[in-house]
Short mmCIF file of C-alpha atoms in Angstrom, two decimals:
data_model
loop_
_atom_site.label_atom_id
_atom_site.label_comp_id
_atom_site.label_asym_id
_atom_site.label_seq_id
_atom_site.Cartn_x
_atom_site.Cartn_y
_atom_site.Cartn_z
CA MET A 1 21.64 -12.51 -12.14
CA HIS A 2 24.56 -10.08 -11.80
CA SER A 3 27.49 -9.84 -9.46
CA GLY A 4 27.62 -6.06 -9.26
CA TYR A 5 24.69 -3.86 -8.18
CA PRO A 6 23.58 -1.34 -9.01
CA LYS A 7 25.10 -1.00 -12.43
CA ILE A 8 24.45 1.99 -14.63
CA VAL A 9 25.74 1.42 -18.16
CA VAL A 10 24.01 4.40 -19.73
CA THR A 11 22.44 7.39 -17.98
CA PRO A 12 18.77 6.54 -17.60
CA PRO A 13 16.60 6.79 -19.54
CA GLY A 14 18.74 5.15 -22.21
CA PRO A 15 17.96 5.12 -25.88
CA LYS A 16 15.84 1.93 -25.87
CA ALA A 17 13.85 3.28 -22.94
CA ARG A 18 13.33 6.65 -24.55
CA GLU A 19 12.08 5.02 -27.76
CA LEU A 20 9.53 2.88 -25.88
CA ILE A 21 8.38 5.85 -23.80
CA GLU A 22 7.63 7.71 -27.04
CA ARG A 23 5.85 4.75 -28.52
CA GLU A 24 3.68 4.45 -25.43
CA LYS A 25 2.58 8.08 -25.73
CA ARG A 26 1.17 7.29 -29.18
CA VAL A 27 -0.97 4.36 -28.10
CA ILE A 28 -1.69 4.38 -24.40
CA SER A 29 -3.83 6.91 -22.52
CA ARG A 30 -2.14 9.05 -19.80
CA GLY A 31 -5.05 7.94 -17.61
CA LEU A 32 -3.16 4.63 -17.16
CA GLY A 33 -0.97 6.00 -14.36
CA VAL A 34 1.41 8.52 -12.86
CA LYS A 35 4.85 7.89 -14.32
CA LEU A 36 7.27 8.24 -11.42
CA PHE A 37 10.31 7.30 -13.42
CA PRO A 38 11.33 6.90 -17.09
CA LEU A 39 11.95 3.22 -16.38
CA VAL A 40 11.22 0.35 -18.73
CA PRO A 41 12.02 -2.94 -16.93
CA GLU A 42 13.22 -5.88 -18.97
CA ARG A 43 13.81 -8.49 -16.27
CA GLY A 44 14.34 -8.85 -12.52
CA HIS A 45 15.74 -11.08 -9.88
CA GLY A 46 15.06 -10.82 -6.15
CA ALA A 47 15.07 -7.14 -5.33
CA LEU A 48 16.95 -6.07 -8.50
CA VAL A 49 15.42 -4.73 -11.73
CA GLU A 50 17.27 -4.49 -15.10
CA ASP A 51 15.89 -2.06 -17.72
CA VAL A 52 15.89 -2.44 -21.48
CA ASP A 53 19.20 -0.63 -21.77
CA GLY A 54 21.01 -2.96 -19.39
CA ASN A 55 20.93 -0.69 -16.32
CA LEU A 56 20.60 -2.64 -13.04
CA PHE A 57 18.64 -1.01 -10.25
CA ILE A 58 18.08 -1.74 -6.54
CA ASP A 59 14.30 -1.73 -6.19
CA PHE A 60 12.74 0.13 -3.24
CA LEU A 61 9.32 0.28 -4.91
CA ALA A 62 8.38 -3.38 -5.62
CA GLY A 63 5.81 -2.32 -8.21
CA ALA A 64 3.76 -0.31 -5.69
CA ALA A 65 4.57 -2.82 -2.89
CA ALA A 66 3.16 -5.69 -4.90
CA ALA A 67 6.17 -7.80 -5.84
CA SER A 68 6.32 -9.40 -2.41
CA THR A 69 8.53 -12.31 -3.34
CA GLY A 70 10.67 -10.20 -5.61
CA TYR A 71 11.22 -11.03 -9.24
CA ALA A 72 11.59 -14.39 -10.94
CA HIS A 73 11.40 -16.35 -7.75
CA PRO A 74 12.12 -19.92 -8.96
CA GLU A 75 9.26 -21.46 -6.84
CA LEU A 76 6.70 -18.97 -8.10
CA VAL A 77 7.94 -19.41 -11.67
CA ARG A 78 7.76 -23.21 -11.41
CA GLU A 79 4.23 -23.30 -9.95
CA VAL A 80 2.82 -20.78 -12.44
CA GLN A 81 4.39 -22.62 -15.40
CA GLU A 82 3.08 -25.90 -14.29
CA GLN A 83 -0.41 -24.54 -13.84
CA VAL A 84 -0.46 -22.86 -17.29
CA ALA A 85 0.51 -26.25 -18.77
CA ARG A 86 -2.55 -27.88 -17.07
CA ILE A 87 -5.30 -25.26 -17.53
CA GLN A 88 -5.05 -21.48 -17.62
CA HIS A 89 -8.62 -20.52 -16.96
CA SER A 90 -11.74 -21.73 -15.17
CA MET A 91 -14.43 -19.38 -14.01
CA ILE A 92 -14.98 -19.72 -10.24
CA GLY A 93 -18.33 -17.98 -10.60
CA TYR A 94 -19.70 -20.98 -12.49
CA THR A 95 -17.46 -23.87 -11.53
CA TYR A 96 -15.18 -24.83 -8.72
CA SER A 97 -11.41 -24.38 -8.54
CA LYS A 98 -9.01 -26.47 -6.46
CA ARG A 99 -6.42 -23.68 -6.54
CA ALA A 100 -8.82 -20.94 -5.47
CA ILE A 101 -10.14 -23.12 -2.62
CA GLU A 102 -6.53 -23.79 -1.38
CA VAL A 103 -5.67 -20.11 -1.47
CA ALA A 104 -8.93 -19.14 0.37
CA GLU A 105 -8.10 -21.71 3.04
CA MET A 106 -4.63 -20.28 3.50
CA LEU A 107 -5.89 -16.71 3.68
CA ALA A 108 -8.70 -17.61 6.13
CA GLU A 109 -6.17 -19.35 8.37
CA ARG A 110 -3.84 -16.33 8.46
CA ALA A 111 -6.43 -13.54 8.66
CA PRO A 112 -7.12 -11.82 12.06
CA LEU A 113 -10.79 -12.88 11.94
CA GLU A 114 -12.48 -15.94 13.31
CA ASP A 115 -14.02 -18.44 10.80
CA PRO A 116 -14.19 -15.95 7.89
CA LEU A 117 -15.39 -16.33 4.29
CA VAL A 118 -13.48 -15.05 1.29
CA LEU A 119 -14.40 -13.21 -1.94
CA PHE A 120 -11.98 -12.91 -4.82
CA GLY A 121 -11.31 -10.03 -7.19
CA MET A 122 -8.46 -8.86 -9.46
CA SER A 123 -7.15 -5.62 -7.95
CA GLY A 124 -7.30 -3.62 -4.74
CA SER A 125 -9.82 -1.32 -6.43
CA ASP A 126 -12.45 -3.96 -7.00
CA ALA A 127 -11.71 -5.45 -3.55
CA MET A 128 -12.81 -2.05 -2.14
CA ASP A 129 -15.93 -2.11 -4.23
CA MET A 130 -16.80 -5.52 -2.88
CA THR A 131 -16.10 -4.27 0.68
CA MET A 132 -18.69 -1.53 0.15
CA GLN A 133 -21.15 -4.04 -1.31
CA VAL A 134 -20.87 -6.37 1.63
CA ALA A 135 -21.08 -3.58 4.16
CA ARG A 136 -24.17 -1.95 2.72
CA PHE A 137 -25.95 -5.23 1.83
CA SER A 138 -25.37 -6.91 5.13
CA THR A 139 -26.34 -3.96 7.28
CA GLY A 140 -29.06 -2.36 5.17
CA ARG A 141 -27.43 1.01 5.85
CA PRO A 142 -26.47 3.60 3.26
CA TRP A 143 -23.68 5.73 4.76
CA ILE A 144 -19.97 5.07 4.59
CA ILE A 145 -17.18 6.89 6.53
CA ALA A 146 -13.64 7.00 5.13
CA PHE A 147 -10.44 8.82 5.94
CA ILE A 148 -8.89 11.87 4.29
CA GLY A 149 -5.62 10.77 2.71
CA ALA A 150 -6.90 7.32 1.73
CA TYR A 151 -6.24 6.23 -1.85
CA HIS A 152 -8.29 2.95 -2.03
CA GLY A 153 -8.22 2.58 -5.86
CA GLN A 154 -9.50 3.65 -9.25
CA THR A 155 -12.82 1.90 -9.95
CA TYR A 156 -15.86 4.09 -9.52
CA GLY A 157 -16.58 2.69 -6.10
CA ALA A 158 -13.01 2.93 -4.87
CA THR A 159 -12.61 6.46 -6.34
CA SER A 160 -15.87 7.45 -4.55
CA ILE A 161 -14.46 6.63 -1.11
CA ALA A 162 -10.93 7.81 -1.78
CA ALA A 163 -9.70 11.21 -0.54
CA PHE A 164 -6.01 11.17 -1.53
CA GLN A 165 -5.86 13.86 -4.20
CA SER A 166 -8.88 15.83 -5.56
CA SER A 167 -7.56 15.36 -9.10
CA GLN A 168 -8.54 11.67 -8.76
CA LYS A 169 -12.18 12.70 -8.91
CA ARG A 170 -12.03 15.59 -11.36
CA GLY A 171 -14.74 15.32 -14.06
CA LEU A 172 -16.08 11.94 -12.82
CA SER A 173 -19.14 13.03 -10.82
CA PRO A 174 -21.69 11.92 -9.89
CA LEU A 175 -19.83 9.38 -7.80
CA VAL A 176 -21.23 6.83 -5.37
CA PRO A 177 -23.17 8.89 -2.80
CA ASN A 178 -23.41 8.82 1.01
CA VAL A 179 -19.70 8.99 1.81
CA VAL A 180 -18.23 11.20 4.55
CA TRP A 181 -14.50 11.73 5.19
CA VAL A 182 -12.76 12.32 8.53
CA PRO A 183 -9.12 13.31 9.32
CA TYR A 184 -6.66 10.48 9.95
CA PRO A 185 -4.87 10.67 13.30
CA ASN A 186 -1.43 11.35 11.87
CA PRO A 187 0.89 11.75 14.91
CA TYR A 188 3.33 13.96 12.97
CA ARG A 189 1.03 16.21 10.95
CA ASN A 190 -2.60 16.39 11.96
CA VAL A 191 -5.37 18.94 11.79
CA TRP A 192 -5.53 19.45 15.59
CA GLY A 193 -1.84 20.44 15.89
CA ILE A 194 -1.20 17.68 18.45
CA ASN A 195 2.19 15.94 18.76
CA GLY A 196 0.79 12.41 18.55
CA TYR A 197 4.15 10.84 19.41
CA GLU A 198 4.27 12.65 22.81
CA GLU A 199 0.44 12.70 23.39
CA PRO A 200 -1.04 9.71 21.60
CA ASP A 201 -4.11 9.49 23.92
CA GLU A 202 -4.94 13.11 23.38
CA LEU A 203 -4.85 12.62 19.58
CA ILE A 204 -7.06 9.57 19.86
CA ASN A 205 -9.53 11.37 22.12
CA ARG A 206 -9.64 14.43 19.92
CA PHE A 207 -10.49 12.22 16.89
CA LEU A 208 -13.23 10.29 18.72
CA ASP A 209 -14.74 13.50 20.01
CA TYR A 210 -14.80 14.87 16.43
CA LEU A 211 -16.45 11.64 15.20
CA GLU A 212 -19.18 11.73 17.89
CA SER A 213 -19.72 15.47 18.39
CA TYR A 214 -19.53 16.60 14.77
CA VAL A 215 -19.90 13.74 12.29
CA PHE A 216 -22.56 11.66 14.14
CA ALA A 217 -24.25 14.64 15.67
CA HIS A 218 -24.46 16.87 12.58
CA MET A 219 -23.53 15.04 9.40
CA VAL A 220 -24.69 11.34 9.31
CA PRO A 221 -26.94 9.42 11.67
CA PRO A 222 -24.84 6.64 13.19
CA ASP A 223 -27.75 4.17 13.04
CA GLU A 224 -27.75 4.65 9.23
CA THR A 225 -23.98 4.25 8.87
CA ALA A 226 -22.87 0.89 7.49
CA VAL A 227 -19.08 0.95 7.82
CA LEU A 228 -16.00 2.93 8.55
CA ILE A 229 -13.24 2.05 6.08
CA ALA A 230 -9.62 2.52 7.15
CA GLU A 231 -6.07 1.64 6.26
CA PRO A 232 -4.34 0.34 9.39
CA ILE A 233 -1.31 2.29 8.17
CA GLN A 234 -2.08 4.87 5.44
CA GLY A 235 0.00 4.10 2.40
CA ASP A 236 -0.19 6.67 -0.39
CA ALA A 237 -0.82 9.39 2.12
CA GLY A 238 2.83 8.86 3.25
CA ILE A 239 3.19 5.73 5.42
CA VAL A 240 1.12 7.25 8.33
CA VAL A 241 1.07 5.05 11.45
CA PRO A 242 -1.68 5.94 13.90
CA PRO A 243 -1.28 5.74 17.74
CA GLU A 244 -1.05 2.17 18.94
CA ASN A 245 -4.45 2.11 20.72
CA PHE A 246 -6.34 4.02 18.05
CA PHE A 247 -8.21 1.18 16.44
CA ILE A 248 -9.09 -0.49 19.71
CA GLU A 249 -10.79 2.72 20.88
CA LEU A 250 -12.35 3.36 17.49
CA LYS A 251 -13.75 -0.15 17.23
CA ARG A 252 -15.33 0.21 20.65
CA LEU A 253 -17.18 3.35 19.61
CA LEU A 254 -18.28 1.90 16.25
CA GLU A 255 -19.68 -1.24 18.04
CA GLU A 256 -21.85 0.96 20.23
CA HIS A 257 -23.63 2.12 17.07
CA GLY A 258 -23.54 -1.21 15.15
CA ILE A 259 -21.10 0.16 12.60
CA LEU A 260 -18.68 -2.18 10.85
CA LEU A 261 -14.91 -1.68 10.75
CA ALA A 262 -13.37 -2.55 7.38
CA MET A 263 -9.61 -2.55 6.94
CA ASP A 264 -8.10 -1.79 3.57
CA GLU A 265 -5.01 -4.02 3.74
CA VAL A 266 -4.31 -4.05 0.02
CA GLN A 267 -0.86 -2.47 0.61
CA THR A 268 -0.29 -3.38 4.25
CA GLY A 269 -1.20 -7.04 4.10
CA ILE A 270 0.59 -10.30 3.22
CA GLY A 271 3.66 -9.76 5.42
CA ARG A 272 4.49 -6.21 4.25
CA THR A 273 4.60 -4.74 7.81
CA GLY A 274 6.12 -7.72 9.60
CA ARG A 275 2.75 -9.31 10.28
CA TRP A 276 0.49 -11.23 7.93
CA PHE A 277 -1.88 -8.32 8.27
CA ALA A 278 -1.15 -4.88 9.77
CA SER A 279 -4.43 -5.03 11.77
CA GLU A 280 -2.54 -7.41 14.11
CA TRP A 281 -0.18 -4.56 15.12
CA PHE A 282 -3.16 -2.71 16.56
CA ARG A 283 -4.71 -5.73 18.21
CA VAL A 284 -8.04 -5.18 16.45
CA GLU A 285 -10.29 -7.67 14.70
CA PRO A 286 -11.94 -5.99 11.68
CA ASP A 287 -15.29 -7.12 10.39
CA LEU A 288 -14.09 -6.99 6.82
CA LEU A 289 -10.53 -6.98 5.42
CA ALA A 290 -9.56 -6.20 1.82
CA PHE A 291 -6.37 -7.64 0.38
CA GLY A 292 -4.48 -7.46 -2.95
CA LYS A 293 -1.12 -6.38 -4.31
CA GLY A 294 1.41 -8.75 -2.75
CA VAL A 295 -0.90 -11.79 -2.32
CA ALA A 296 0.10 -13.19 -5.69
CA SER A 297 3.37 -11.20 -6.00
CA GLY A 298 1.59 -8.67 -8.13
CA MET A 299 -0.17 -11.08 -10.52
CA GLY A 300 -3.71 -9.73 -10.36
CA LEU A 301 -5.51 -11.23 -7.34
CA SER A 302 -7.36 -9.50 -4.59
CA GLY A 303 -10.39 -9.96 -2.36
CA VAL A 304 -12.26 -9.48 0.84
CA ILE A 305 -12.06 -11.61 3.93
CA GLY A 306 -15.10 -11.10 6.28
CA ARG A 307 -17.10 -12.36 9.11
CA GLU A 308 -19.29 -15.29 7.89
CA GLU A 309 -22.57 -13.75 9.01
CA LEU A 310 -21.85 -10.69 6.82
CA MET A 311 -20.45 -12.46 3.77
CA GLU A 312 -23.11 -15.14 3.53
CA LYS A 313 -25.84 -12.49 3.12
CA LEU A 314 -24.74 -11.63 -0.37
CA THR A 315 -26.99 -12.78 -3.19
CA SER A 316 -25.60 -15.44 -5.49
CA GLY A 317 -23.33 -14.02 -8.14
CA SER A 318 -23.37 -10.42 -6.81
CA ALA A 319 -19.52 -10.42 -6.58
CA LEU A 320 -18.88 -12.39 -9.72
CA LEU A 321 -15.81 -11.40 -11.82
CA THR A 322 -14.78 -13.64 -14.73
CA PRO A 323 -10.96 -13.72 -14.29
CA ALA A 324 -11.02 -13.61 -10.47
CA ALA A 325 -8.77 -16.27 -8.85
CA ASN A 326 -8.25 -18.08 -12.15
CA PRO A 327 -5.94 -21.07 -11.84
CA VAL A 328 -2.75 -19.17 -12.90
CA VAL A 329 -3.07 -16.28 -10.45
CA SER A 330 -4.24 -18.70 -7.75
CA ALA A 331 -1.04 -20.74 -8.36
CA ALA A 332 0.93 -17.52 -8.00
CA ALA A 333 -0.79 -16.76 -4.76
CA HIS A 334 -0.35 -20.27 -3.48
CA ALA A 335 3.38 -20.06 -4.24
CA THR A 336 3.65 -16.58 -2.75
CA LEU A 337 2.01 -17.45 0.57
CA ARG A 338 4.10 -20.66 0.81
CA ILE A 339 7.39 -18.78 -0.01
CA ILE A 340 6.65 -16.08 2.61
CA GLU A 341 6.18 -18.74 5.23
CA GLU A 342 8.97 -21.20 4.26
CA GLU A 343 11.60 -18.50 3.74
CA ASN A 344 10.61 -16.54 6.84
CA LEU A 345 9.94 -13.37 4.87
CA ILE A 346 7.85 -11.85 7.62
CA GLU A 347 10.74 -12.11 10.00
CA ASN A 348 12.97 -10.73 7.25
CA ALA A 349 10.63 -7.76 6.86
CA LEU A 350 11.04 -7.00 10.58
CA LYS A 351 14.79 -7.54 10.58
CA VAL A 352 15.68 -5.61 7.40
CA GLY A 353 12.96 -3.01 8.02
CA GLY A 354 14.36 -2.42 11.48
CA SER A 355 17.81 -1.80 10.04
CA ILE A 356 16.47 0.56 7.45
CA ARG A 357 14.59 2.60 10.04
CA LYS A 358 17.61 2.72 12.35
CA ARG A 359 19.79 4.03 9.45
CA LEU A 360 17.12 6.56 8.48
CA GLU A 361 16.92 7.79 12.10
CA GLU A 362 20.69 8.26 12.10
CA MET A 363 20.32 10.28 8.86
CA ARG A 364 17.58 12.35 10.45
CA GLU A 365 20.10 13.41 13.08
CA ASP A 366 22.45 14.58 10.42
CA TYR A 367 19.91 16.22 8.02
CA ASP A 368 17.33 18.68 9.28
CA VAL A 369 15.34 18.19 6.12
CA ILE A 370 14.24 14.70 7.27
CA GLY A 371 11.42 15.68 9.54
CA ASP A 372 10.00 12.24 10.37
CA VAL A 373 10.76 8.55 9.91
CA ARG A 374 7.92 6.07 10.38
CA GLY A 375 6.55 2.74 9.35
CA LYS A 376 6.55 -0.95 10.22
CA GLY A 377 8.37 -3.84 8.63
CA LEU A 378 9.24 -3.07 5.05
CA MET A 379 6.70 -0.23 4.76
CA ILE A 380 8.70 2.84 5.65
CA GLY A 381 8.42 6.56 4.96
CA ALA A 382 10.79 9.49 5.44
CA GLU A 383 9.15 12.91 5.34
CA ILE A 384 11.15 15.69 3.78
CA VAL A 385 10.54 19.22 5.11
CA LYS A 386 11.58 22.82 4.80
CA PRO A 387 13.31 24.60 7.74
CA ASP A 388 9.91 25.73 9.03
CA GLY A 389 8.58 22.18 9.00
CA ARG A 390 6.35 22.58 5.95
CA PRO A 391 6.43 19.83 3.25
CA ASP A 392 9.16 20.10 0.64
CA PRO A 393 8.02 18.14 -2.42
CA GLU A 394 10.59 19.86 -4.66
CA LEU A 395 13.58 18.58 -2.69
CA THR A 396 11.91 15.17 -2.28
CA GLY A 397 11.50 14.85 -6.02
CA LYS A 398 15.10 15.84 -6.66
CA VAL A 399 16.41 13.29 -4.18
CA CYS A 400 14.37 10.52 -5.80
CA TRP A 401 15.48 11.59 -9.32
CA ARG A 402 19.10 11.61 -8.36
CA ALA A 403 18.76 8.20 -6.67
CA PHE A 404 17.29 6.86 -9.94
CA GLU A 405 20.25 8.12 -11.86
CA LEU A 406 22.55 6.35 -9.37
CA GLY A 407 20.67 3.05 -9.72
CA LEU A 408 18.00 3.11 -6.95
CA ILE A 409 14.25 3.06 -7.59
CA LEU A 410 13.16 5.33 -4.83
CA PRO A 411 9.61 6.74 -5.15
CA SER A 412 8.17 9.86 -3.63
CA TYR A 413 4.56 10.26 -2.65
CA GLY A 414 2.33 11.33 0.22
CA MET A 415 -0.54 13.81 0.54
CA PHE A 416 1.91 16.67 -0.06
CA GLY A 417 4.35 14.84 -2.33
CA ASN A 418 7.17 15.04 0.28
CA VAL A 419 7.50 11.45 1.57
CA ILE A 420 10.17 9.09 0.37
CA ARG A 421 8.63 5.64 0.11
CA ILE A 422 10.55 2.51 0.98
CA THR A 423 8.59 -0.68 0.19
CA PRO A 424 11.09 -3.16 -1.40
CA PRO A 425 10.34 -6.79 -2.10
CA LEU A 426 10.15 -8.82 1.17
CA VAL A 427 13.12 -10.86 -0.06
CA ILE A 428 15.55 -7.91 0.14
CA THR A 429 18.70 -8.49 2.08
CA GLU A 430 20.34 -6.24 4.65
CA GLU A 431 23.32 -5.81 2.38
CA LEU A 432 21.18 -4.69 -0.56
CA ALA A 433 19.08 -2.40 1.66
CA GLU A 434 22.21 -0.76 3.11
CA LYS A 435 23.55 -0.19 -0.42
CA GLY A 436 20.26 1.48 -1.33
CA LEU A 437 20.41 3.75 1.67
CA GLU A 438 23.96 4.78 0.77
CA ILE A 439 22.63 5.83 -2.65
CA MET A 440 19.73 7.69 -1.03
CA GLU A 441 22.08 9.61 1.26
CA ARG A 442 24.35 10.52 -1.67
CA ALA A 443 21.27 11.65 -3.64
CA LEU A 444 20.17 13.74 -0.67
CA LYS A 445 23.61 15.40 -0.45
CA ASP A 446 23.61 16.13 -4.19
CA ALA A 447 20.11 17.60 -4.08
CA LEU A 448 21.00 19.81 -1.10
CA ALA A 449 24.17 21.00 -2.90
CA GLY A 450 22.15 22.13 -5.86
CA ARG A 451 23.56 19.54 -8.20
CA VAL A 452 20.16 18.06 -9.28
CA SER A 453 18.00 19.87 -11.85
CA GLN A 454 15.24 17.32 -12.47
CA ARG A 455 12.80 15.82 -10.03
CA VAL A 456 10.42 12.87 -9.87
CA ILE A 457 6.75 13.91 -10.40
CA THR A 458 4.16 12.20 -8.28
CA TRP A 459 0.37 12.59 -7.84
CA HIS A 460 -0.83 16.11 -8.12
#
């Protein structure tokens, strides 16, 4: 696409971008999203994005970790174009689809469940709605347990179980009832004040005691609880990785009460963490697993993979969505899964992700404001803190804004808005990643020196 990267030809946002941003304000509701950057992409290639003004950026966002095979991958483009030329839509709720069947077979083969069945949706949000449906319908139980810090999505069901930012629920009640939230065992910053890196077992035990002695004893009867829904690694909360044995111990307790474990792998799945699904890192077999985002390189496919005895209990048509797994997005998913395998992108996620974490750890030694570095594969977070260890969202936002000016799409997020998020396309090279980290360090230096006046705004 270009020989030099990044390349800033006009300080972003340029004139064309500014014009389009103003046009959007006149016709699109602000409810559409949280605008992290004044960026208007025109085209992309690999892990590079070019905006409408000709600025070329290194992309550490991948469209919310969805562009798994990067941009304009020739194999994905070819397969999608060929499918559109054949037939662009058939409704799998009423007829059968060769493409959807092929994708379901590929997912079932790679999922950390034995002999599962698959449901298809269009986004991570409706995948979470379907997860709730299957859990309640198959168990006949009303209660759901979810984690504080979990995003989960924007449909009414997904919003009802989310606990990322209270603003997500403002003015929307009544929401889906019978949901209880519990603290996530964040080793770095948890409600019990435990250093989970030094005492992981203590953190696990404290959580399990809270679940049994407080939640089950005083809040919800365990025999009326259908499911506990968890992200194996919390995403929007700030790339929070729990202790290694956490889910093994949690699953043991849940099974004692006949409670299902559902994993929200919308962000963590499809090779993002260096495994097909992040549940594999924790050696746990969930009962239900939601996927989305990267499965079709961002082209609108999601779903639930679950144990056969749970999934087959659904009544006919109860999870029917007209565009779900249509031939075009199924072709994109088929190409994506094949590309990830044939180009060893899971291995690349481990290799490049390892290099990124190593470089960030070196930076942490040099900059006290980097309080923690964590993640797996190409799902990495760097927490920015004040001298007393409290979150520093102001500095975080300035670092990310300056990086944007220098040609790096570097988002900030997290429960307190102080985590730098690194989730590039799985095709990113070590050379490109290193260049991006050089820009990040320069942006950090400029922000610390007081040379940055603007900042990226994230969820609030």
